[in-house]
Coordinates of C-alpha atoms and ligand atoms in Angstrom, one line a residue:
M3 CA 7.0 33.3 65.4
S4 CA 9.6 33.4 62.1
K5 CA 9.1 33.1 58.3
I6 CA 11.5 29.6 57.8
A7 CA 12.5 28.6 54.2
V8 CA 13.0 25.2 53.7
L9 CA 14.9 24.3 51.3
G10 CA 14.4 20.8 49.9
A11 CA 10.5 20.9 51.4
S12 CA 9.6 17.7 49.5
G13 CA 12.3 15.9 50.6
N14 CA 12.8 12.8 53.8
F15 CA 13.9 15.4 56.2
G16 CA 12.5 18.7 54.7
S17 CA 8.9 17.5 54.7
A18 CA 9.5 16.3 58.3
L19 CA 11.2 19.7 59.3
S20 CA 8.4 21.9 57.7
E21 CA 5.7 20.0 59.4
K22 CA 7.3 20.5 62.7
L23 CA 8.2 24.3 62.2
E24 CA 4.5 24.5 61.4
W25 CA 3.2 22.7 64.3
Q26 CA 5.3 25.0 66.6
G27 CA 3.4 27.8 64.8
H28 CA 6.3 28.9 62.3
D29 CA 5.3 30.6 58.8
V30 CA 6.8 27.8 56.8
V31 CA 7.9 28.6 52.9
R32 CA 8.4 25.5 51.2
I33 CA 11.2 25.3 48.2
S34 CA 11.8 22.3 46.0
R35 CA 11.2 22.2 42.4
S36 CA 8.0 19.7 43.4
H37 CA 6.9 23.4 44.7
G38 CA 7.7 25.6 41.7
V39 CA 11.3 26.8 42.7
D40 CA 14.8 25.3 41.3
V41 CA 17.5 26.4 43.4
M42 CA 19.6 26.4 39.9
S43 CA 17.7 29.3 38.9
P44 CA 19.2 32.3 40.9
E45 CA 15.9 34.6 40.3
S46 CA 13.4 31.8 41.5
V47 CA 15.4 31.4 45.2
E48 CA 15.5 35.5 45.6
R49 CA 11.8 35.3 44.6
A50 CA 11.2 32.7 47.4
L51 CA 13.1 34.2 50.1
V52 CA 11.6 37.7 50.4
G53 CA 10.2 38.0 53.9
V54 CA 12.3 35.1 55.2
D55 CA 13.9 35.5 58.3
V56 CA 15.8 32.1 58.5
A57 CA 16.5 29.6 55.6
V58 CA 17.3 26.0 56.0
D59 CA 19.6 24.5 53.3
A60 CA 18.2 20.6 53.7
L61 CA 18.9 19.8 50.1
H62 CA 19.9 16.5 48.4
I63 CA 20.6 14.9 45.1
D64 CA 21.4 11.1 44.2
A65 CA 25.0 11.9 43.2
L66 CA 27.4 9.6 44.2
G67 CA 30.5 10.8 42.0
A68 CA 32.4 13.9 43.6
Q69 CA 32.3 16.6 40.6
K70 CA 28.3 16.3 40.1
S71 CA 28.0 16.6 44.0
I72 CA 30.3 19.0 44.3
E73 CA 29.3 21.2 41.5
F74 CA 25.4 20.8 42.4
F75 CA 25.7 21.7 46.2
T76 CA 28.4 24.6 45.8
R77 CA 25.9 26.4 42.9
A78 CA 23.0 26.2 45.6
A79 CA 24.7 27.2 48.1
R80 CA 26.0 30.1 46.1
N81 CA 22.2 31.3 45.0
V82 CA 20.8 30.7 48.8
V83 CA 23.7 32.8 50.1
Q84 CA 23.3 35.7 47.6
A85 CA 19.2 35.7 47.5
A86 CA 19.7 35.7 51.2
Q87 CA 21.7 38.5 51.0
A88 CA 19.3 40.5 48.6
S89 CA 16.4 39.5 50.5
G90 CA 17.8 40.4 54.1
V91 CA 17.5 36.9 55.7
G92 CA 19.2 36.8 58.8
R93 CA 20.4 33.0 59.3
I94 CA 21.3 30.3 56.8
V95 CA 21.2 26.9 58.6
C96 CA 23.0 24.2 56.6
L97 CA 22.0 20.5 57.6
S98 CA 25.3 18.0 57.4
I99 CA 26.7 15.1 57.6
A100 CA 29.0 14.4 60.8
G101 CA 32.6 13.6 59.2
A102 CA 32.4 14.5 55.7
T103 CA 34.6 17.3 55.9
N104 CA 37.4 14.5 56.9
P105 CA 39.5 13.6 53.7
E106 CA 39.9 10.2 55.8
V107 CA 36.9 9.8 55.4
N108 CA 35.3 11.6 52.2
H109 CA 38.3 10.3 50.0
R110 CA 36.3 7.5 48.4
N111 CA 32.9 9.1 48.6
G112 CA 31.5 11.9 45.9
H113 CA 28.5 12.9 48.1
Y114 CA 30.5 13.7 50.8
Q115 CA 33.2 15.9 49.1
G116 CA 29.7 17.6 47.8
K117 CA 28.9 18.1 51.3
A118 CA 32.0 19.0 52.5
A119 CA 32.1 22.0 49.8
Q120 CA 28.3 22.9 50.7
E121 CA 29.7 23.3 54.0
S122 CA 33.0 25.5 53.6
F123 CA 30.8 27.7 51.2
Y124 CA 28.0 28.4 54.1
Q125 CA 31.1 29.0 57.2
E126 CA 32.6 31.2 54.5
A127 CA 30.1 33.4 53.0
D128 CA 29.3 37.0 54.9
I129 CA 26.2 35.8 56.3
P130 CA 25.5 34.0 60.0
S131 CA 25.1 30.8 59.6
T132 CA 24.6 27.8 61.1
T133 CA 26.3 24.1 60.1
V134 CA 24.4 21.1 62.1
R135 CA 26.8 18.2 61.2
S136 CA 24.3 15.0 61.9
S137 CA 25.0 11.2 62.3
Q138 CA 23.2 8.9 59.9
W139 CA 19.8 8.1 60.5
F140 CA 17.8 4.9 61.1
E141 CA 16.2 5.0 57.8
L142 CA 19.8 4.9 55.8
I143 CA 20.2 1.5 57.0
P144 CA 17.5 -0.2 54.6
V145 CA 18.7 2.2 51.6
L146 CA 22.4 1.2 52.1
V147 CA 21.0 -2.8 51.9
H148 CA 19.2 -2.0 48.8
R149 CA 22.6 -0.9 47.3
V150 CA 24.3 -3.9 48.7
T151 CA 22.6 -6.8 48.4
K152 CA 22.8 -9.4 45.6
G153 CA 20.4 -12.5 46.0
P154 CA 20.9 -13.7 49.7
L155 CA 23.9 -11.8 50.6
S156 CA 24.5 -8.4 51.5
I157 CA 27.9 -7.1 51.9
M158 CA 27.6 -3.9 53.8
P159 CA 30.7 -1.5 53.8
S160 CA 32.2 -2.0 57.5
M161 CA 31.4 1.3 59.2
L162 CA 31.1 2.7 62.7
M163 CA 27.7 4.4 63.1
A164 CA 26.0 6.3 65.9
S165 CA 22.8 6.2 64.1
A166 CA 20.0 8.2 65.2
A167 CA 16.0 8.5 64.6
M168 CA 15.6 11.4 61.6
S169 CA 12.8 12.4 63.8
D170 CA 15.1 13.1 66.8
V171 CA 17.5 15.2 64.4
V172 CA 14.2 17.0 62.9
T173 CA 13.6 18.1 66.9
F174 CA 17.2 19.3 67.2
M175 CA 17.0 21.4 63.8
A176 CA 14.2 22.6 64.7
D177 CA 15.3 24.5 68.1
I178 CA 18.1 25.2 66.2
V179 CA 16.1 27.1 63.5
S180 CA 13.7 28.6 66.2
E181 CA 16.2 29.6 69.2
P182 CA 18.6 33.0 68.7
R183 CA 22.3 31.7 68.0
P184 CA 25.0 33.2 69.7
A185 CA 27.5 32.6 67.8
R186 CA 28.0 33.8 64.0
N187 CA 29.3 30.3 61.6
E188 CA 28.9 28.4 64.2
I189 CA 29.0 24.5 63.6
V190 CA 27.0 22.4 66.0
A191 CA 26.6 18.5 66.0
V192 CA 23.9 15.5 66.6
R193 CA 24.4 11.8 66.8
G194 CA 22.2 8.7 68.3
P195 CA 22.8 7.1 71.2
Q196 CA 24.4 3.9 70.5
V197 CA 27.5 3.7 68.4
D198 CA 27.6 0.1 66.3
S199 CA 28.8 -1.2 62.6
A200 CA 26.2 -0.6 60.0
A201 CA 26.2 -4.4 59.3
N202 CA 24.8 -5.2 62.7
F203 CA 22.1 -2.2 62.4
A204 CA 21.1 -4.2 59.3
R205 CA 20.9 -7.3 61.5
R206 CA 18.8 -5.3 64.1
I207 CA 16.4 -4.5 61.9
L208 CA 16.5 -7.6 60.2
A209 CA 15.4 -9.7 63.3
A210 CA 13.0 -7.5 64.0
K211 CA 11.3 -6.9 60.8
G212 CA 12.1 -10.5 59.0
S213 CA 12.9 -8.1 56.4
I214 CA 14.5 -4.9 55.4
D215 CA 12.0 -3.1 52.9
G216 CA 11.3 -5.9 51.3
V217 CA 14.9 -7.5 51.1
Q218 CA 15.7 -10.6 53.0
P219 CA 19.3 -11.2 53.0
K220 CA 20.6 -14.8 54.6
T221 CA 23.8 -13.5 55.3
I222 CA 25.2 -9.8 56.2
R223 CA 29.0 -9.7 55.6
E224 CA 30.9 -6.3 55.8
A225 CA 34.2 -5.4 54.2
P226 CA 35.9 -2.1 54.4
Y227 CA 35.5 -0.9 50.8
L228 CA 34.6 2.8 51.8
G229 CA 38.1 3.0 53.6
R230 CA 39.6 2.9 57.8
G231 CA 38.4 6.4 58.1
I232 CA 34.7 5.5 57.8
A233 CA 35.4 1.6 59.4
N234 CA 36.9 3.2 62.6
G235 CA 34.6 5.9 63.7
G236 CA 35.2 8.6 61.6
L237 CA 31.7 9.5 60.9
I238 CA 30.7 10.0 64.7
P239 CA 31.5 13.3 65.9
A240 CA 33.1 13.6 68.9
D241 CA 31.4 16.4 70.9
A242 CA 27.9 16.1 69.8
Q243 CA 24.3 16.4 71.5
V244 CA 23.4 12.8 71.7
T245 CA 19.9 11.9 70.9
T246 CA 17.4 9.7 72.9
T247 CA 15.7 7.2 70.6
T248 CA 17.5 3.6 70.2
I249 CA 17.1 1.3 67.7
D250 CA 14.8 -0.9 69.1
E251 CA 12.5 2.1 70.5
W252 CA 12.4 3.2 66.3
L253 CA 11.6 0.0 65.2
G254 CA 8.8 -0.4 67.9
A255 CA 7.5 3.0 67.2
Ligands
NAP326 N1 20.2 10.0 55.2 C1 20.8 10.3 56.0 O1 21.3 9.5 57.3 C2 21.7 11.8 56.5 C3 22.7 12.3 57.5 C4 23.1 13.5 57.6 C5 22.6 14.6 56.8 N2 21.9 13.8 55.5 C6 21.4 15.1 54.4 O2 20.3 15.7 54.6 C7 20.1 16.4 53.7 C8 18.7 15.8 53.5 O3 18.3 14.0 52.9 P1 17.0 13.7 52.2 O4 17.0 12.4 52.4 O5 15.6 14.6 53.0 O6 17.3 14.1 51.1 P2 15.7 13.9 49.6 O7 14.9 12.8 50.6 O8 16.5 13.2 48.6 O9 15.1 15.2 49.7 C9 15.7 16.2 48.7 C10 15.3 17.8 48.7 O10 16.1 18.4 47.4 C11 15.4 19.0 47.0 N3 16.1 19.3 45.7 C12 16.8 18.7 44.8 N4 17.5 19.5 43.8 C13 16.5 19.9 43.8 C14 16.9 21.5 42.7 N5 17.5 21.5 42.1 N6 15.9 22.8 43.2 C15 15.1 22.8 44.4 N7 15.1 21.4 45.4 C16 15.6 20.5 44.6 C17 14.2 17.7 46.5 O11 12.9 18.3 46.0 P3 12.5 17.9 44.4 O12 13.1 16.8 43.7 O13 11.1 18.2 44.5 O14 13.0 19.3 43.8 C18 14.0 17.2 48.0 O15 13.1 18.1 48.6 C19 21.1 15.7 52.5 O16 21.8 16.6 52.0 C20 21.9 14.3 53.2 O17 23.3 14.4 52.5 C21 21.1 12.6 55.7

């Protein structure tokens, strides 16, 4: 069993991953501001990574602007790499978004540009790393719907997705973190079992639940305002592990 640091351990993904790793018997170091560590402070990160075998970056900030997003993810990655090198951490695993490095996908999305900067920082750093590129989770659909609903109308971005249950991605990630990995600076991808539009995933949730986290749009339309890359499947990784939980199974769970 290993000592594993989870950065972003109070978040949606990081908290579920921390629980899973602990359940598997690992010693988990939870890192977030709520746990007393700000990743913007190099000294705090270095103290938190002492004795750690693997560090997982599942950090996130709600910044849609490119500049803020790139600055956050790059600064955090720099601090993690420096602290990991100083503390003898063996490997860093970074949670990223499938398609985020593709300029046709990220040109209108500052968050994706931040993730692209994060990925390249880890991949170019002098420490073994694994980048896990995940498709969007089912849990993201209600967040999107909230953002794009005005009164009875939701105008979803035209977006082809291979959505996955976050719990399946957590399981995939926990395996990656626990196993010895063959390559330096490898990139792996994970996606859900069905490809559909974001609008259709939203319609499925609405039909099953009668509302989407309290929002009840009468009409769900779509428009290609996030660009053609996202509309035409740029978020779907070509060579990926396919998870098993379908949207209907997720809705029934
Ligand atoms: N949603 C999707 O469908 C999807 C798909 C693929 C990949 N991803 C990626 O998955 C990652 C995690 O997403 P999530 O939904 O779990 O995010 P989240 O719930 O917003 O969690 C973000 C975490 O980062 C921590 N954090 C933020 N600023 C920090 C700082 N300065 N110092 C220390 N910790 C800090 C937060 O803790 P504190 O606020 O307590 O500091 C929290 O634990 C994101 O990078 C996202 O891009 C998401």
